[in-house]
Coordinates of C-alpha atoms and ligand atoms in Angstrom, one line a residue:
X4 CA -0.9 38.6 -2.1
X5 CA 2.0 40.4 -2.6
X6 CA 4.9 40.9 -5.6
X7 CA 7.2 39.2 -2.9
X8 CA 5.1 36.3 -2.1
X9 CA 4.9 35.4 -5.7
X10 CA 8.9 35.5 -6.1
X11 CA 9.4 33.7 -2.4
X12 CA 6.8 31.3 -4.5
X13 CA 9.0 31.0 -7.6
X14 CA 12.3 30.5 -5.5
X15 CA 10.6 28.0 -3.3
X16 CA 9.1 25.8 -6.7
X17 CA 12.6 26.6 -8.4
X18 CA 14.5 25.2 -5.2
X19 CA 12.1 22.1 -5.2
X20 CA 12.3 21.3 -8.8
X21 CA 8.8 22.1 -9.3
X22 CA 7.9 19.6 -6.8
X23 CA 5.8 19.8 -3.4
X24 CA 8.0 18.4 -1.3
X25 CA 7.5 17.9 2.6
X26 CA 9.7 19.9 4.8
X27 CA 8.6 18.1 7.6
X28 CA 11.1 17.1 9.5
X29 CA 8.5 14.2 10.9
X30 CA 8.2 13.3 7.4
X31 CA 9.2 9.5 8.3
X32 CA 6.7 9.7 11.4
X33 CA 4.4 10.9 9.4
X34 CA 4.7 8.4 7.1
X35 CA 4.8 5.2 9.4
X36 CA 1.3 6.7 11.5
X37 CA -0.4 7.2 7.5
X38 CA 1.3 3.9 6.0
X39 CA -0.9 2.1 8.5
X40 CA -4.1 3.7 7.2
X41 CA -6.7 3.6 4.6
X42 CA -6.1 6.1 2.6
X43 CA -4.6 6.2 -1.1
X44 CA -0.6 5.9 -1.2
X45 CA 1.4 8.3 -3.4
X46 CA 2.1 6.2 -6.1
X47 CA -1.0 4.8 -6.1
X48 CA -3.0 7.8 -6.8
X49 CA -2.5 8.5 -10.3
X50 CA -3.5 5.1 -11.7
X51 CA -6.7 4.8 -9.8
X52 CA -9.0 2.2 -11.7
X53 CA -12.1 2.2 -9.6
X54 CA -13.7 4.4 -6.9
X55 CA -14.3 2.6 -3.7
X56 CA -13.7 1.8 -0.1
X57 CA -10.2 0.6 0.8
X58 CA -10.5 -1.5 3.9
X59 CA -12.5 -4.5 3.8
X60 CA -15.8 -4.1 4.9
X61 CA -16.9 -4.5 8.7
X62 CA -19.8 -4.2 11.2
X63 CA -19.7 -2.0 14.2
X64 CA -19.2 -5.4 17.1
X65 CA -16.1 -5.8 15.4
X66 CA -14.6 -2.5 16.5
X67 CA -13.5 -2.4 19.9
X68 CA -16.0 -1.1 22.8
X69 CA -12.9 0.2 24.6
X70 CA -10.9 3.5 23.9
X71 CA -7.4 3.3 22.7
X72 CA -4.6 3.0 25.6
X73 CA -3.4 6.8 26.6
X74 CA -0.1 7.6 28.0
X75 CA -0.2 6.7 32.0
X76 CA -1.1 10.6 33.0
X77 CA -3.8 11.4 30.9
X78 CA -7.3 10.2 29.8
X79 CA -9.9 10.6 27.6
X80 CA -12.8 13.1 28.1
X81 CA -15.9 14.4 26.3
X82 CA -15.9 18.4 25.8
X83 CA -19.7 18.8 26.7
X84 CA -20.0 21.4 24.6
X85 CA -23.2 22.9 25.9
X86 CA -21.7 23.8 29.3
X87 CA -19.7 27.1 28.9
X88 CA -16.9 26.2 31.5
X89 CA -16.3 23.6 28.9
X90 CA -16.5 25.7 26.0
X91 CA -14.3 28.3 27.2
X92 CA -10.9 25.3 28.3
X93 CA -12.0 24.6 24.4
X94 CA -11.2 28.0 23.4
X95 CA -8.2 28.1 25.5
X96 CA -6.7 24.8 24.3
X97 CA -7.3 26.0 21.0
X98 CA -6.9 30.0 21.2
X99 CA -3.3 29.0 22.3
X100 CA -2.4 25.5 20.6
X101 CA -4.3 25.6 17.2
X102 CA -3.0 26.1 14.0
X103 CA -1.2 29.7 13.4
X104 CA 0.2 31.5 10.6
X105 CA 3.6 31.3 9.7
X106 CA 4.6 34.7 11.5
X107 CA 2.4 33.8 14.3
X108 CA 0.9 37.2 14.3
X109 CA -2.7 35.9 13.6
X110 CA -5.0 33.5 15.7
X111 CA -8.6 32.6 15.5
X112 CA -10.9 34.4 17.6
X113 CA -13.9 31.7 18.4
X114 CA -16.9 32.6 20.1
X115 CA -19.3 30.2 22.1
X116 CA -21.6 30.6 18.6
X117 CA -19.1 29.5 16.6
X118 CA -18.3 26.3 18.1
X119 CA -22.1 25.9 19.1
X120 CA -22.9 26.2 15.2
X121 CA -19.6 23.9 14.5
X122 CA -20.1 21.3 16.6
X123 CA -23.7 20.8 16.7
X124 CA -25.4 20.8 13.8
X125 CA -28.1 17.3 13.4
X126 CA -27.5 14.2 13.9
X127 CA -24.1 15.5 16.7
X128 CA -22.7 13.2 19.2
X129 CA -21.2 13.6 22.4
X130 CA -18.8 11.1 22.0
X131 CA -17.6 12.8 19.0
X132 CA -16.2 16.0 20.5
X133 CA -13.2 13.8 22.1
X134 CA -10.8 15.2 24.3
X135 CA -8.0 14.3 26.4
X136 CA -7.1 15.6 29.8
X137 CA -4.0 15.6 32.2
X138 CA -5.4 13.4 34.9
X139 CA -3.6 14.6 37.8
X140 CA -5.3 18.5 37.4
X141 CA -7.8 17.8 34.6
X142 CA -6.2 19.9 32.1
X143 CA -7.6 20.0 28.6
X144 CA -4.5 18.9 26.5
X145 CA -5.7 17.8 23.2
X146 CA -9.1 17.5 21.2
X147 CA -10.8 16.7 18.0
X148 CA -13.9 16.6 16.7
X149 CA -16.2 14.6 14.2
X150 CA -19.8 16.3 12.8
X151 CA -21.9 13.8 10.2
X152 CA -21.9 14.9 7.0
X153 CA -23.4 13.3 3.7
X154 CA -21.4 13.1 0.6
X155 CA -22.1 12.2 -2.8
X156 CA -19.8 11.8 -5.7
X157 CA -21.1 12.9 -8.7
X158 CA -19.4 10.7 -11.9
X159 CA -20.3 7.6 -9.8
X160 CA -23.9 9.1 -8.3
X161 CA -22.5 7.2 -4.7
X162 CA -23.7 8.8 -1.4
X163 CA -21.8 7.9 1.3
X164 CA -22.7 9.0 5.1
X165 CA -19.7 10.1 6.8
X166 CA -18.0 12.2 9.2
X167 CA -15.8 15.6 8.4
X168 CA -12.9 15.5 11.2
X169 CA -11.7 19.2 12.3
X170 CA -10.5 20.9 15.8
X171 CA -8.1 18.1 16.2
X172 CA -5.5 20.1 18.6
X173 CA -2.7 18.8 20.4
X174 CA -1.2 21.1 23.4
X175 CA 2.0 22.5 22.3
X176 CA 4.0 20.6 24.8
X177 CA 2.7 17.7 24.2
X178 CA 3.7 17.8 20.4
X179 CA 5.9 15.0 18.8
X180 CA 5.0 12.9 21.6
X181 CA 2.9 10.5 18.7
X182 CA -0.4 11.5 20.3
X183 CA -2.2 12.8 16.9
X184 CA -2.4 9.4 15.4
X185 CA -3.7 7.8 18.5
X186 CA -6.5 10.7 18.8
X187 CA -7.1 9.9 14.5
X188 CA -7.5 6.0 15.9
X189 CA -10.1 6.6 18.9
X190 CA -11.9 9.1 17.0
X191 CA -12.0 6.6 14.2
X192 CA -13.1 4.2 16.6
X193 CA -15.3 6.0 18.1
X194 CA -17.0 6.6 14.3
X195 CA -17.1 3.1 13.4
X196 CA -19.1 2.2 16.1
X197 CA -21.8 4.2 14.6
X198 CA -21.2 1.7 11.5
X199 CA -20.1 5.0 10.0
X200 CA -16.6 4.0 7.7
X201 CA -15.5 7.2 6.1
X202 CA -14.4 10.7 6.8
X203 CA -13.8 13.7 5.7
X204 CA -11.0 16.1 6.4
X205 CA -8.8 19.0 5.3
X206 CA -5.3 20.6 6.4
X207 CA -2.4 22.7 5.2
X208 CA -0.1 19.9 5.0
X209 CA 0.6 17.1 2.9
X210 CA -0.4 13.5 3.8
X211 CA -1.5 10.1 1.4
X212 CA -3.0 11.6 -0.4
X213 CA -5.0 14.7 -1.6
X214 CA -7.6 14.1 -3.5
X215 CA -7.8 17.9 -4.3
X216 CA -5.5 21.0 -3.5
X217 CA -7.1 24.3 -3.1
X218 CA -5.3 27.8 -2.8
X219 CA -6.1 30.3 -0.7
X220 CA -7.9 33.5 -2.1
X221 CA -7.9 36.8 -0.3
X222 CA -10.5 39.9 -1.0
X223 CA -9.4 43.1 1.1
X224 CA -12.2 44.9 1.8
X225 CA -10.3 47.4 4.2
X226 CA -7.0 47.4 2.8
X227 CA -5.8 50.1 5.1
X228 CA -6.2 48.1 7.9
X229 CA -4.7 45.0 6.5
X230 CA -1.8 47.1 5.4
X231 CA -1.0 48.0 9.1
X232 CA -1.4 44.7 10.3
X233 CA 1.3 43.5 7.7
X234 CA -0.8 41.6 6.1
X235 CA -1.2 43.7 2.7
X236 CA 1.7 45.2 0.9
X237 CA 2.1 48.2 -0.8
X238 CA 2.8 47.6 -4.4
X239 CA 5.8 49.4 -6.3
X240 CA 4.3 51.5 -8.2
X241 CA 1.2 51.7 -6.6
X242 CA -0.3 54.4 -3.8
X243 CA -2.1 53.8 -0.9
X244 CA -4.7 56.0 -2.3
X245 CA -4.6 54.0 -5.6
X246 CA -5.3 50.9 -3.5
X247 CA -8.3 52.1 -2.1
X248 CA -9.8 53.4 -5.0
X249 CA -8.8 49.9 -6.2
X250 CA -10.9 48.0 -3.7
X251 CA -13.8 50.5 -3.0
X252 CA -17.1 48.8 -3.3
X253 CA -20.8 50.3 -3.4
X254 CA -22.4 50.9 -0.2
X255 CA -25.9 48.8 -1.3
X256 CA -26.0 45.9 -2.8
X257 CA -26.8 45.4 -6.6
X258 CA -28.8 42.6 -7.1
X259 CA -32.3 43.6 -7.3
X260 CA -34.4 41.2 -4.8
X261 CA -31.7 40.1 -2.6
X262 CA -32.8 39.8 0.8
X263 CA -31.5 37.5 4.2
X264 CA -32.6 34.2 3.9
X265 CA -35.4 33.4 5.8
X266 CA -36.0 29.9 7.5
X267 CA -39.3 29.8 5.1
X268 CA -36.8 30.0 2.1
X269 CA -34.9 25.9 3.5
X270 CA -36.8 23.6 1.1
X271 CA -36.6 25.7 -2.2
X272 CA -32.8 27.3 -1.8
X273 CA -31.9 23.5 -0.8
X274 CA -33.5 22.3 -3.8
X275 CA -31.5 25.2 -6.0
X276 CA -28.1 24.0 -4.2
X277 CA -28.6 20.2 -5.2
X278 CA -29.3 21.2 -8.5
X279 CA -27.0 23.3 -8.9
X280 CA -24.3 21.5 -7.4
X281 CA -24.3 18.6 -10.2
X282 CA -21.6 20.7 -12.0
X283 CA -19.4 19.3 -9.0
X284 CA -17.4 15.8 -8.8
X285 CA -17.7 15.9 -4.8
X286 CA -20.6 17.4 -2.9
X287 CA -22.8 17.6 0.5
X288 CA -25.9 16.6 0.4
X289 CA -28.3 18.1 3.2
X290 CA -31.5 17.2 4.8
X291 CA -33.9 19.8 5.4
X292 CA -32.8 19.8 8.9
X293 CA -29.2 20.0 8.4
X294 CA -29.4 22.8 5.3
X295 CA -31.5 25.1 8.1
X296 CA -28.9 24.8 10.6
X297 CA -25.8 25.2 7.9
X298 CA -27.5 28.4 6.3
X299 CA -29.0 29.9 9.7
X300 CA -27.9 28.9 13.1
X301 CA -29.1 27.8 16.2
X302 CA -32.0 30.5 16.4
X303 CA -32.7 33.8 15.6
X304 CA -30.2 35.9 13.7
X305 CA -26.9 34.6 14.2
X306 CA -23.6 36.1 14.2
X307 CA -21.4 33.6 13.0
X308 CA -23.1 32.4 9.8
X309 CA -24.6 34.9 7.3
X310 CA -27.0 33.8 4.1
X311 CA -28.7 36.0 1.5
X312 CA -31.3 35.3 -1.1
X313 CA -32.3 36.3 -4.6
X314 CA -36.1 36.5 -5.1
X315 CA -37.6 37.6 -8.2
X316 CA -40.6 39.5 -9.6
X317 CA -42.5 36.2 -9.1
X318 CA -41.5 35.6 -5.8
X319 CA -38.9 32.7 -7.0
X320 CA -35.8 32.5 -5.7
X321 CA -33.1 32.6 -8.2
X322 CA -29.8 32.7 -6.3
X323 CA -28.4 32.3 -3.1
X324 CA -24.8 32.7 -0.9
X325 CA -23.8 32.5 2.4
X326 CA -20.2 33.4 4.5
X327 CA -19.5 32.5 7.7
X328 CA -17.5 35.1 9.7
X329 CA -14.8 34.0 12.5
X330 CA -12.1 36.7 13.3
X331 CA -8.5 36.7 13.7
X332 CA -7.2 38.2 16.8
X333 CA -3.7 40.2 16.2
X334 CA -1.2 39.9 18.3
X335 CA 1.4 42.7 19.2
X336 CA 0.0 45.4 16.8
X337 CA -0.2 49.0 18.2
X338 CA -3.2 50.0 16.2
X339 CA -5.8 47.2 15.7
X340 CA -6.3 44.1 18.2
X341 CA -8.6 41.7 15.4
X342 CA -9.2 41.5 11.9
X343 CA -12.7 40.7 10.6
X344 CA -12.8 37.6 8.0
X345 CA -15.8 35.9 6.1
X346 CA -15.5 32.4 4.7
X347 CA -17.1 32.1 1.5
X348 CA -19.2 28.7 2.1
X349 CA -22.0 27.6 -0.3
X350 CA -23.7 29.5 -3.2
X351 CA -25.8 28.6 -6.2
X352 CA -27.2 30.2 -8.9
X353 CA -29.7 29.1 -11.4
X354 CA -28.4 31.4 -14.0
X355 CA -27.3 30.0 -17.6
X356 CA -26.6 31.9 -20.3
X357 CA -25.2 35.0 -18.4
X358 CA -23.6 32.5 -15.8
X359 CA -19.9 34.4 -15.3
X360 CA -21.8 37.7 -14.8
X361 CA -24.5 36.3 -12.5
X362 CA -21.8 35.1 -10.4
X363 CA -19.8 38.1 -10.6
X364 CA -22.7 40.4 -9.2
X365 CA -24.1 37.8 -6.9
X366 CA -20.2 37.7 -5.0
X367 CA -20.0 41.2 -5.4
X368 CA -23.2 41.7 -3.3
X369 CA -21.7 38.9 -1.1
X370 CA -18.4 41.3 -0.5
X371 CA -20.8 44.6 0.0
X372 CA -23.0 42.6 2.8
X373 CA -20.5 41.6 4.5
X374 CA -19.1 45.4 5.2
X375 CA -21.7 45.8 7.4
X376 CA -20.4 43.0 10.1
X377 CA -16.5 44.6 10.0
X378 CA -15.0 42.2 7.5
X379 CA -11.7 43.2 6.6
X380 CA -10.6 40.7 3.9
X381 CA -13.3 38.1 2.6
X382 CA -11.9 34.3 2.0
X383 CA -12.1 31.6 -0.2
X384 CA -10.7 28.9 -2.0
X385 CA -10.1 27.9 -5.8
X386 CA -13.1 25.5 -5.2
X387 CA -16.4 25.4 -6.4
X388 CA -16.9 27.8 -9.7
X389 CA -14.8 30.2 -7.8
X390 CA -12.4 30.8 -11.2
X391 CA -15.3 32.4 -12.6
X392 CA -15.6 35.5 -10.6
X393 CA -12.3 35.6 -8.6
X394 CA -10.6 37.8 -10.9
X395 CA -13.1 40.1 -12.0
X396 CA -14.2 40.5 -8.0
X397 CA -10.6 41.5 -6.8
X398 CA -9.4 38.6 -5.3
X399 CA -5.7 38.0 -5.0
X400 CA -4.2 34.5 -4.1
X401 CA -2.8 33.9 -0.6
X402 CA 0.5 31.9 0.3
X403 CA -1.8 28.7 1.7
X404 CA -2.9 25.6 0.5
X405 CA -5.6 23.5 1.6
X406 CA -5.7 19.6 0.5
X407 CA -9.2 18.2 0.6
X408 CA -8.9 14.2 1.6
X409 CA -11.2 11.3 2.2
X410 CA -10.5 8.6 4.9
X411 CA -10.9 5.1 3.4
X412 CA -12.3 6.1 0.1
X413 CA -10.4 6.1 -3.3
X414 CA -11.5 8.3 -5.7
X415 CA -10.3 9.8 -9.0
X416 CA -8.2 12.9 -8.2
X417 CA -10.0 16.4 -8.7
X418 CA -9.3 19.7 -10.4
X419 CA -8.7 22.3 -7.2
X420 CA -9.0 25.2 -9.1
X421 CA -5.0 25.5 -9.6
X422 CA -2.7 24.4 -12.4
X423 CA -0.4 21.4 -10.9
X424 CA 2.6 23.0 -11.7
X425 CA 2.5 27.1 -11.7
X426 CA 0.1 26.9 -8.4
X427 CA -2.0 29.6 -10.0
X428 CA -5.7 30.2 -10.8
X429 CA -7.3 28.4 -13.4
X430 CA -9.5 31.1 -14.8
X431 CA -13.5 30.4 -15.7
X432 CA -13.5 26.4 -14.7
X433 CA -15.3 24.2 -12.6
X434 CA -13.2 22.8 -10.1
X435 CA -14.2 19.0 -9.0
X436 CA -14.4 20.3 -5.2
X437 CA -18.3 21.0 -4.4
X438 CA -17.8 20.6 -0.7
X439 CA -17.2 23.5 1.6
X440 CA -15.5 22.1 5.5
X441 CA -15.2 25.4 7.9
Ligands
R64_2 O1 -6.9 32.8 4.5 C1 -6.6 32.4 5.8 C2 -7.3 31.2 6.1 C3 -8.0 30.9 4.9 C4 -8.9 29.8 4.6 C5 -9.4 29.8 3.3 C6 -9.2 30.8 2.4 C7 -8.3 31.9 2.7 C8 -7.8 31.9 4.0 C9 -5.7 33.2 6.6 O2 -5.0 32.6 7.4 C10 -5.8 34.7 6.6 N1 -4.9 35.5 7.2 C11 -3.7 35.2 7.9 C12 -5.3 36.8 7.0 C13 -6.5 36.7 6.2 N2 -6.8 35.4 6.0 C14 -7.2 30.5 7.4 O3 -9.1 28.9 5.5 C15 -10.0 27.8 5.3 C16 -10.2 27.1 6.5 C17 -10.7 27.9 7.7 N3 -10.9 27.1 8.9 C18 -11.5 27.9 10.0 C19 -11.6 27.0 11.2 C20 -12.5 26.0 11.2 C21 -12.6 25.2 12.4 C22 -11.7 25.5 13.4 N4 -10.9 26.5 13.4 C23 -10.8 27.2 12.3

C-alpha cells in the first residue's frame, strides 16, 4: 500500500529480471510432488491448443477404496464439523499453523459460523473435511478440505462439477516432512470416488501452473487504526488528518432502494448473477440451493456473510453485492487486539450504459455497509470487473498475489486484472476470473 512497498516491489522485479521467480527453497520438492500431477507444465501453458481434461478418463472402481499409506504414528480422521469440540482443535490447528503474513503480526480469527458456512454449504461431505491425527494422543496435525462447486467456462460454454480445495494445513512441526502431497493424493482420492475429476484451488505461491494471477487490493476504512497496527503508512507528504479526510465515507448509503437481501430475493438475484456473469471466461454456477446458502447462511441473519440488494420503483431488482467478513487477530499490539476485514465476493449489476458509475456507487455503498460490522480495511482482488471501480473507490494494491488454478483441466490462460510485467492494475477491463473462492 505504501511508497515503500512499491520500491521493495521495483528492487525485487529489478533483482529478478522482471521475472517471478520461486524463492522456495523446496523448489525441486515442489516440483517432483506437481511433475507427477495433472496439471498444465510451465512451458506448456503458453501454447495451449485446446481446453480439456488432462488425465485420461476413468470411473470411480478404478480409484482405490483404501486411504493413502500415513507415516507409522499418525492416521487419517474426519473433522466432524458439526460437533464444537471438533470445530474448535480445527481452529487451533489452524489459528496456529495456517497461512500468516510475512511479519507474522496478523492471523485469521475463525468463528464456529465461518467454518459452518465454509464447509457446509449443499451437496458437503464428511469425507471431504480430511484430517490427520497423531495416533498415540489424537492430536489434530494436518487438514484440508473439499466443498462442490460448479464451474463453467464461458468461450467453450463447458460446465464441469468439481471440487474447490482450501484449509489444507499442515502443523508447523510437521512441515517438510512431504506430508502436503500425500493429503493433495487422499483428498484427491477421496474426490474421485465421487466420479468427481477436477478441482479448484488458490494460494500465494507459485505451482504448474496459474491459470490467472490476482493482486491483492486493500480499501482502509479506518485508517487510524491500520496505521497503528503497521499496517498503513504515513505518506511523505501527507498528514494523518489528510488521510482521513482522504478515506471518509458517508454515513448512509447512496443507492436509492438498496436493502439486505432477503431469502425471497434467491431465484431473481441468481438469475441477475448468471447473466451477468457472461462477461467472465471462468465462473460458478449455483443452484438455487447453493446461491441461498452462499448469499445468506445457515439461518437467520448471519454474521459472517453479508448481501445487499438494489430494488427499484417497480419492485425489480437491479443490482446486487455481498462481502463476507472474517477478522484478523493482532498479535503483540498495545492498542488494538483484531482488525475487522470484508472480502468482496460476488456482485452483479444489470446496468449498461452508465456501467463504470453504477459500479462505482453500488461498491461504494458496499464500503459504507460494511462500517456498521467494524470493518477496518475492505478486500479484494483484481478479479471480476474490479478495474472498473478500484480506483475511483480508494483502493490501494497490497503486496500479495493470489494464483487461481484448476486440477486436471487445461484452459487458455486468463487476464487477472494485472499487467504481466509491471504487476499493476489494469484500469476499466474485465478480467477472465468470474470466480470468487473464500
Ligand atoms: O488482504 C489480505 C488477504 C487478502 C485476500 C484478498 C484480497 C486482499 C487481501 C491480508 O492479508 C490483509 N492484511 C494482512 C491486512 C489486511 N488484509 C488475506 O485474501 C483472499 C483469500 C482470503 N482467504 C480467507 C480464508 C479462507 C479460508 C480459510 N482461511 C482463510
Amino acid at each position: 500500500m505504501s511508497d515503500k512497498k512499491s520500491i521493495e516491489e521495483l528492487l525485487k522485479l529489478l533483482a529478478m529480471g522482471g521475472e517471478e521467480k520461486q524463492e522456495d527453497p523446496q523448489n525441486t520438492e515442489k516440483h517432483k510432488f506437481w511433475s507427477t500431477q495433472p496439471t498444465v507444465k510451465y512451458e506448456e501453458a503458453s501454447k495451449i491448443a485446446a481446453e480439456g481434461p488432462i488425465d485420461k478418463i476413468k470411473t470411480p472402481d478404478q480409484v482405490p477404496n483404501n486411504p493413502l499409506p500415513l507415516i507409522d504414528q499418525f492416521e487419517w480422521c474426519t473433522v466432524d464439523v458439526e460437533n464444537d469440540k471438533e470445530l474448535d482443535e480445527l481452529y487451533k490447528l489452524l489459528y496456529d499453523n495456517y497461512v500468516e503474513d510475512t511479519d507474522a503480526t496478523f492471523r485469521f480469527k475463525y468463528s464456529h459460523e465461518f467454518f459452518k458456512w465454509a464447509l457446509k454449504p449443499p451437496g458437503w461431505r464428511k469425507d471431504w473435511h480430511t484430517g490427520v491425527r497423531v495416533k498415540e494422543t489424537g492430536k489434530l496435525v494436518a487438514f484440508i478440505a473439499a466443498t462442490p462447486v460448479t464451474i463453467k467456462l464461458n468461450k467453450s460454454k463447458t460446465i464441469i462439477d468439481c471440487v474447490e480445495i482450501n484449509f489444507l494445513c499442515i502443523h508447523k512441526k510437521l512441515r517438510n516432512k512431504r506430508l502436503a502431497p500425500v493429503m493433495i493424493k487422499e483428498i484427491t482420492r477421496r474426490v474421485n470416488k465421487q466420479d468427481i475429476w477436477q478441482a479448484l484451488y488458490t494460494g500465494g505461491s507459485i505451482l504448474p501452473t496459474p491459470l490467472a494471477t490476482c493482486r491483492y487490493q486493500h480499501r482502509p476504512l479506518n485508517w487510524s487504526k491500520l496505521h497503528d497496527v503497521g499496517f498503513s503508512h504515513l505518506p511523505a507528504n501527507q498528514t494523518k488528518s489528510s488521510m482521513l479526510a482522504h478515506y471518509a465515507l458517508p454515513n448512509e448509503p447512496k443507492l436509492k432502494g438498496l436493502r439486505k437481501m432477503e431469502e425471497k430475493d434467491v431465484k431473481e438475484v441468481l438469475e441477475l448473477l448468471h447473466k451477468y456473469q457472461e462477461r467472465f471466461e471462468i465462473v460458478q454456477l449455483f443452484k438455487e440451493e447453493e446461491f441461498k446458502h452462499w448469499m445468506l447462511g445457515q439461518s437467520g441473519e448471519s454474521n459472517v456473510i453479508k448481501s445487499y440488494v438494489v430494488e427499484d420503483s417497480q419492485g425489480k431488482i437491479t443490482d446486487f453485492y455481498s462481502y463476507y467478513l472474517l477478522p484478523f487477530t493482532v498479535l503483540e499490539n498495545t492498542h488494538h487486539d483484531d482488525l475487522g476485514i470484508a472480502y468482496l465476493f460476488y456482485y452483479a449489476t444489470d446496468a449498461e450504459e452508465n456501467y463504470k458509475t453504477r459500479l462505482n456507487d453500488l461498491i461504494t455503498d458496499a464500503l459504507i455497509t460494511s462500517k456498521k460490522f467494524n470493518v477496518d480495511v475492505f478486500n479484494c482482488l483484481t478479479c471480476q470487473d474490479n478495474s472498473f471501480f478500484l480506483k475511483d473507490c480508494k483502493f490501494g494494491s497490497g503486496d500479495g498475489y493470489l494464483n487461481y488454478y484448476l486440477f486436471n483441466y487445461k484452459t487458455f490462460p486468463m487476464n487477472g486484472g494485472i499487467d504481466k510485467e509491471t504487476k499493476q492494475v489494469i484500469d476499466d477491463k474485465s478480467s477472465g476470473v468470474g470466480v470468487v473462492l473464500l
